[in-house]
Coordinates of C-alpha atoms in Angstrom, one line a residue:
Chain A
X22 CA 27.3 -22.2 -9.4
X23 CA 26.9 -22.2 -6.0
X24 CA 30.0 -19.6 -5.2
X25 CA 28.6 -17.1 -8.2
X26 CA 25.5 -17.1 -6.4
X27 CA 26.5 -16.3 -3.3
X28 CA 28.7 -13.6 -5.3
X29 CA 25.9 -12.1 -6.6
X30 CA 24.2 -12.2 -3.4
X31 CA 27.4 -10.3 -1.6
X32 CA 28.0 -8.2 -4.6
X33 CA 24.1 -7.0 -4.7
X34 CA 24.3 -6.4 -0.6
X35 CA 27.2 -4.1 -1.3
X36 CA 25.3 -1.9 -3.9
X37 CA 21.8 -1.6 -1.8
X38 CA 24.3 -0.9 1.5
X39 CA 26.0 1.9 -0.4
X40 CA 23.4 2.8 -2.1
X41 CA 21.7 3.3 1.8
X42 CA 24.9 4.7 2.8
X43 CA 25.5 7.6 0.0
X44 CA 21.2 8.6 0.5
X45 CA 22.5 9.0 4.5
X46 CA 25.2 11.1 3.6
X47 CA 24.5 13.3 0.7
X48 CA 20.8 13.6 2.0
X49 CA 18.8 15.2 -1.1
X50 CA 17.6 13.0 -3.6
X51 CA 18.6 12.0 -7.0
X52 CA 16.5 14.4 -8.4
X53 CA 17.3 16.9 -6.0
X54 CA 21.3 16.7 -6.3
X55 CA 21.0 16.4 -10.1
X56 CA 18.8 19.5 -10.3
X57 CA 21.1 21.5 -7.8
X58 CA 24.0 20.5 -10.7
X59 CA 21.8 21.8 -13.6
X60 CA 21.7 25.1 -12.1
X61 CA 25.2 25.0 -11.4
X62 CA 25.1 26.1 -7.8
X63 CA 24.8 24.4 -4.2
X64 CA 21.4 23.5 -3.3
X65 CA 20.5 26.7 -1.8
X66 CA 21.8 27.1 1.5
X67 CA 21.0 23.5 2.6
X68 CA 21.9 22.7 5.9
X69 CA 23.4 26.0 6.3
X70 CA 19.9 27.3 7.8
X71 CA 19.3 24.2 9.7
X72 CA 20.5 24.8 13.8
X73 CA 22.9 23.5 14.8
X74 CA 21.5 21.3 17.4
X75 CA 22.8 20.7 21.1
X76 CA 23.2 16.9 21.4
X77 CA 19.8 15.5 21.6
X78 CA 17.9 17.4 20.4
X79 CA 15.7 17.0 17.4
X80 CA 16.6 19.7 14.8
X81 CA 17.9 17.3 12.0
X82 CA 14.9 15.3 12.5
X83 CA 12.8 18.2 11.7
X84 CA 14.5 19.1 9.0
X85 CA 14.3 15.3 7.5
X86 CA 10.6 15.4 8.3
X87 CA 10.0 18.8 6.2
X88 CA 10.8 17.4 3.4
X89 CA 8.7 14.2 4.2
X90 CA 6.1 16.5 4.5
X91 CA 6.9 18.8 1.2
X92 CA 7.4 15.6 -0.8
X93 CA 4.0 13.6 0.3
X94 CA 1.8 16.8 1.0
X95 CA 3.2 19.2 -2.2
X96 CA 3.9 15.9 -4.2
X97 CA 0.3 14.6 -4.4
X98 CA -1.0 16.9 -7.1
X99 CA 2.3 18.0 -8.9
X100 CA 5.9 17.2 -9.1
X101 CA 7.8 18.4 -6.0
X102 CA 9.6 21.0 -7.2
X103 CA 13.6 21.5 -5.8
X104 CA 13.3 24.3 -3.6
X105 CA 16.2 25.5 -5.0
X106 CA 14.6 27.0 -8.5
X107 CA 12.6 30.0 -6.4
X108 CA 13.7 32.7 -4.0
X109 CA 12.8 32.7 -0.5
X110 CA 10.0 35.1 -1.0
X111 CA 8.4 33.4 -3.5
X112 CA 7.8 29.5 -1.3
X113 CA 6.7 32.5 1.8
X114 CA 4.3 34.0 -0.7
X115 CA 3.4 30.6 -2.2
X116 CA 2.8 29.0 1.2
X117 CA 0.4 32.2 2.8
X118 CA -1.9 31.4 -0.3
X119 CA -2.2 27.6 -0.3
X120 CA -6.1 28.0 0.0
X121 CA -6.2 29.5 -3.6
X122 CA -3.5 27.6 -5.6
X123 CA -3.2 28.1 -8.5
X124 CA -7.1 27.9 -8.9
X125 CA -6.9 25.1 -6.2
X126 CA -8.0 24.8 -2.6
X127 CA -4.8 23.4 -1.5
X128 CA -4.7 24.6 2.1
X129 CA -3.1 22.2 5.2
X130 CA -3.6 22.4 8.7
X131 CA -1.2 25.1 10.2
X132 CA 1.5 22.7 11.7
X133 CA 2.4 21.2 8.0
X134 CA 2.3 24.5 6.5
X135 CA 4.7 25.7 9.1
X136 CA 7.0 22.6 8.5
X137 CA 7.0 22.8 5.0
X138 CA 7.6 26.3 4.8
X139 CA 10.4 26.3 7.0
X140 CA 11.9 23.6 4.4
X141 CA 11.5 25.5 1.6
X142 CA 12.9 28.6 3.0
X143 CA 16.4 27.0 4.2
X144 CA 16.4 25.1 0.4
X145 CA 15.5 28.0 -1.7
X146 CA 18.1 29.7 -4.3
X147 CA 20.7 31.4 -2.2
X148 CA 23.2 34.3 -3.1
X149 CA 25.3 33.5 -6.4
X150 CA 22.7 31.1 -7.9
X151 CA 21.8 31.3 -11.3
X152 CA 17.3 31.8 -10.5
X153 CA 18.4 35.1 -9.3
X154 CA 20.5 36.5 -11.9
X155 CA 17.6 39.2 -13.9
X156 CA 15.1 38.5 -11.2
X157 CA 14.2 42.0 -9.9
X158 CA 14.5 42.2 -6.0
X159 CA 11.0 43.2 -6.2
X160 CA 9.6 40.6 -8.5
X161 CA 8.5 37.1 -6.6
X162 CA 7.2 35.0 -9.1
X163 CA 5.0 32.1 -7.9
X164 CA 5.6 29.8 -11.1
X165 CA 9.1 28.4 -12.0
X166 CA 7.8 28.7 -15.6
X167 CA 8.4 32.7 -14.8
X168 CA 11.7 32.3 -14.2
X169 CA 13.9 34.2 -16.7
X170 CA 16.3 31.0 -16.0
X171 CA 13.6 28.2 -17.1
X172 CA 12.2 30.4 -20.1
X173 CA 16.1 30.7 -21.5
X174 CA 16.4 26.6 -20.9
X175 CA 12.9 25.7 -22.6
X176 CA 12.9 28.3 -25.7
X177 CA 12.3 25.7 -28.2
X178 CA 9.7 24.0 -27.1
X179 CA 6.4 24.6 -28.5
X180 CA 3.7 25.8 -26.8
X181 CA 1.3 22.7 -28.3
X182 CA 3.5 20.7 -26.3
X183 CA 2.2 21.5 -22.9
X184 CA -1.0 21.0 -24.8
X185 CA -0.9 17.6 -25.3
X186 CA -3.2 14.8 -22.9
X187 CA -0.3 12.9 -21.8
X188 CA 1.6 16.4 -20.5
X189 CA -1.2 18.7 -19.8
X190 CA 1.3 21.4 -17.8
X191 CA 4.2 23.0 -18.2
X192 CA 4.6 21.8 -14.3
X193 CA 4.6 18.7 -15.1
X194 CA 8.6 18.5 -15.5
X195 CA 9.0 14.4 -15.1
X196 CA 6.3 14.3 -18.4
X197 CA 9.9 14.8 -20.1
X198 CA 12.7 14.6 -17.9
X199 CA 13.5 11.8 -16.3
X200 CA 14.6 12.8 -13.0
X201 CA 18.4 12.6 -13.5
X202 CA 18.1 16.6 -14.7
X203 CA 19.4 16.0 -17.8
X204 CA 17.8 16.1 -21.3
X205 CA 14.6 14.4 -21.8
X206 CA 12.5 11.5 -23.7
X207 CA 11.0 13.4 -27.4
Chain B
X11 CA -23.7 -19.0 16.5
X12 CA -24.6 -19.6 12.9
X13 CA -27.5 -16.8 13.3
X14 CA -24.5 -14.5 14.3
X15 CA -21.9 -15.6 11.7
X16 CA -24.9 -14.2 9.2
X17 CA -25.7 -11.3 10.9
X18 CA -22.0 -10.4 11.1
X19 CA -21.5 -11.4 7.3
X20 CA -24.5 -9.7 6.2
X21 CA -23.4 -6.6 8.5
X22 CA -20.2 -6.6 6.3
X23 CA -21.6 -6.8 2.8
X24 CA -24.4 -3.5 3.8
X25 CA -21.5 -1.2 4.6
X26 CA -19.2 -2.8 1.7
X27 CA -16.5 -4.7 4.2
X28 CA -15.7 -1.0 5.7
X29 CA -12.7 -1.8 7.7
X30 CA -12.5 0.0 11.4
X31 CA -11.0 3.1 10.1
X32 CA -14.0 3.2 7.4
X33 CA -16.8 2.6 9.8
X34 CA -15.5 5.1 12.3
X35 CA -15.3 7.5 9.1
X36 CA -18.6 6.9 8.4
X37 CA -20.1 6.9 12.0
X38 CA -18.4 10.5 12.1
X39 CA -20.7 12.1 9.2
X40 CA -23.7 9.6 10.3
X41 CA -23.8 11.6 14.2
X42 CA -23.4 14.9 12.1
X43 CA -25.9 14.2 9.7
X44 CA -27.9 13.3 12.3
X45 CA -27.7 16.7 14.2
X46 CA -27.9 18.9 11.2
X47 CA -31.3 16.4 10.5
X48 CA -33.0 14.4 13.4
X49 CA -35.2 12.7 10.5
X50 CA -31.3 11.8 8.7
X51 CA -32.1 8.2 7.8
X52 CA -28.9 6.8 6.5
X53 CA -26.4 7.3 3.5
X54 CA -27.2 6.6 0.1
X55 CA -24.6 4.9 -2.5
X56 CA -27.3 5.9 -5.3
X57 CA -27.4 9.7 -3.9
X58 CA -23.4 9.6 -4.1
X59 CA -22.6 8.6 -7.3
X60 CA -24.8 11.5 -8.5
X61 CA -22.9 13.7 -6.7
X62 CA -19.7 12.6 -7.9
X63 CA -20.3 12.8 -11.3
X64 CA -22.5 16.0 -10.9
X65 CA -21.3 18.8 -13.8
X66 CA -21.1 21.6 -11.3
X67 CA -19.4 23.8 -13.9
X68 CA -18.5 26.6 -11.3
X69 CA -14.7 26.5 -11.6
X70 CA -14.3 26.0 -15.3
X71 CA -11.0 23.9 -15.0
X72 CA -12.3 21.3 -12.4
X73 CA -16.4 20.9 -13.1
X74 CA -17.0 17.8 -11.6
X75 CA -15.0 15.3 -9.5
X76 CA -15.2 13.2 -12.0
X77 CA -13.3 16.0 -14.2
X78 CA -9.8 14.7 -12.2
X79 CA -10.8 11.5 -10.5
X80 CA -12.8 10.4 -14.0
X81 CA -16.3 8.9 -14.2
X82 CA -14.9 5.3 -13.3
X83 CA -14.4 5.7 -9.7
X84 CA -12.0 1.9 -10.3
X85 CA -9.4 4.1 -12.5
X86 CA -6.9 5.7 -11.3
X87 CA -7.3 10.0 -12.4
X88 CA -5.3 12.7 -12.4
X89 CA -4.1 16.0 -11.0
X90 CA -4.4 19.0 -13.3
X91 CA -0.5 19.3 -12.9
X92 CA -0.7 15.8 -14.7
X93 CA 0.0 13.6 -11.3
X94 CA -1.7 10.3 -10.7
X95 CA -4.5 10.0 -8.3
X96 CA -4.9 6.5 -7.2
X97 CA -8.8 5.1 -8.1
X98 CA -11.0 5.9 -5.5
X99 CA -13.2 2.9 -5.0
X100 CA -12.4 0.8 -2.0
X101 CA -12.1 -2.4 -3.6
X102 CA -9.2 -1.3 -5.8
X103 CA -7.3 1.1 -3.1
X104 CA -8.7 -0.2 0.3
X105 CA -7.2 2.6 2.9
X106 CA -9.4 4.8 1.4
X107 CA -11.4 7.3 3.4
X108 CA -10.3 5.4 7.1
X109 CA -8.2 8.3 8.4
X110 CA -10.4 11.6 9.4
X111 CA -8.1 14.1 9.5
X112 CA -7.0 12.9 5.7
X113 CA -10.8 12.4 4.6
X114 CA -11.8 16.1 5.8
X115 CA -8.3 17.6 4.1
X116 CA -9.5 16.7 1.0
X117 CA -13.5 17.5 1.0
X118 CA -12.5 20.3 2.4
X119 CA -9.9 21.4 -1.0
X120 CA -11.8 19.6 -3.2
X121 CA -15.6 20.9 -2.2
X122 CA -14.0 24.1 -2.5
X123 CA -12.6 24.0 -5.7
X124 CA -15.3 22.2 -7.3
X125 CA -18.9 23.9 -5.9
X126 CA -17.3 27.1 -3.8
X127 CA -18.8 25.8 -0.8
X128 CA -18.4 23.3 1.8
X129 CA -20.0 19.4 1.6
X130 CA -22.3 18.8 4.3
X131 CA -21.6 15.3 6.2
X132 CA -24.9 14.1 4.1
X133 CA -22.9 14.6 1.0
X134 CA -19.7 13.3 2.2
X135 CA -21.0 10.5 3.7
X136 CA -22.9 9.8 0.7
X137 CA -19.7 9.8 -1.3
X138 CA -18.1 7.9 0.8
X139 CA -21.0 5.0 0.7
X140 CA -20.9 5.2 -3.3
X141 CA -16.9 4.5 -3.2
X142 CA -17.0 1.6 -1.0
X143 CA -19.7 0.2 -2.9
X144 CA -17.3 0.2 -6.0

């Protein structure tokens, strides 16, 4: 009893070390990787952008605390989108008009902003991925929902859906998928 | 020593147990409600939950605070994009309204959205008395 114990014990360690280990390496989230794979492409240009840093210095530091910053800042009145499902030009435009949102004051002091932004940019659909295909160089749309790509994936579902108390938005993406990027719950 | 255990005590239950970030919150707005109004004489819980549940109806899709945060400052509300806003009151999440900088983000969104102007530190420190008495 004793030994399967102390199994359990080792054999839990493991999983929560590699676990650690695998969020060191790969870096993006669960939900971040999994959407990347929806889309089929790489997650936009992540880490190529980021400088490559003379030993030292702080760059991948930065780049871990931008999206600390987008996840807690853009994450505290709607999902945190993946970068990755809007052009460049769209997060720019998106973040020089944060203090009218979407009908929202959602403005942040100009150090965040900068941070955020430059997170966004360096994550945001690169060449070759799918968001761009049919999106006119000229167009920047500032919803996902826009997106030729996310209007071909959600066809079916009705409209009354977004409607309903428990959804409310058609940004409210975890209100039926679960985070793994694949299917969803009804 | 017992005279200052019950001043101390009573000191406690008048501003609601505000921690040191609360009380340092509060003395912020109390100076500037003081220099917009030398005759400023003190916040009012009573004043605050009027504002908060105030139907402002100038921005048709947020009305009221209480249109995201709810009329029951002890639930939890949420965004318009559906997210969860942990309950305002300070007895149910107590690291409310002790950091500044976080404090005037969010009066300074949320007056905006909701009335199209800025709060005066009367009306955020009013707010802020309501909450801690919940």
């Amino acid at each position: 009893m004793r030994t399967s114990s102390a199994k359990l014990a080792l054999a839990a360690a493991i999983v929560v070390l590699a676990a650690c280990v695998e969020n060191e390496l790969e870096g993006p989230s669960l939900t971040d990787k999994a959407a990347a794979e929806t889309i089929g492409g790489s997650p936009g240009g992540r880490g190529q952008a980021a400088v490559v840093p003379a030993a030292g210095t702080a760059a991948p530091i930065t780049e871990k605390s931008g999206e600390q910053a987008f996840t807690s800042e853009c994450g505290a009145c709607h999902f945190a989108f993946p970068p990755q499902f809007l052009p460049v030009r769209s997060w720019q435009a998106i973040m020089a008009g944060l203090d009218s949102h979407f009908g929202e004051n959602a403005s942040l002091d100009p150090d965040t902003a900068k941070q955020i932004t430059e997170y966004l940019v360096a994550n945001a659909a690169g060449p070759g991925s799918p968001v761009l295909r049919g999106l006119d160089p000229q167009d920047t749309p500032l919803r996902i929902t826009e997106t030729r790509l996310w209007n071909r994936i959600h066809h079916e579902i009705r409209p009354s859906v977004y409607d309903r108390s428990d959804i409310k938005s058609k940004a409210n993406c975890l209100a039926c998928h679960n985070g793994s990027g694949a299917g969803h719950d009804d | 020593m017992k005279k200052a255990a019950f001043v101390s005590f009573a000191a406690c239950v008048l501003v609601g147990m505000a921690s040191a970030g609360q009380q340092s919150v509060l003395d912020h707005y109390a100076a500037a409600a003081t220099a917009a109004d030398p005759g400023f004489g003190g916040f009012s819980a009573n004043r605050g939950e009027a504002f908060f549940l105030a139907q402002a109806n100038v921005n048709p899709d947020t009305a009221s605070c209480s249109s995201c945060h709810t009329s029951n400052p002890r639930s939890p509300g949420k965004t318009r994009a559906g997210q969860r806003i942990e309950p305002m009151a300070v007895s149910v999440t107590p690291d409310r309204f002790s950091d500044l900088a976080k404090v005037e983000k969010w009066f300074r969104r949320n007056c905006d959205t909701v009335l199209k102007r800025e709060c005066t530190a009367m009306e955020k420190g009013d707010f802020i008395a309501f909450m801690s008495s919940q």
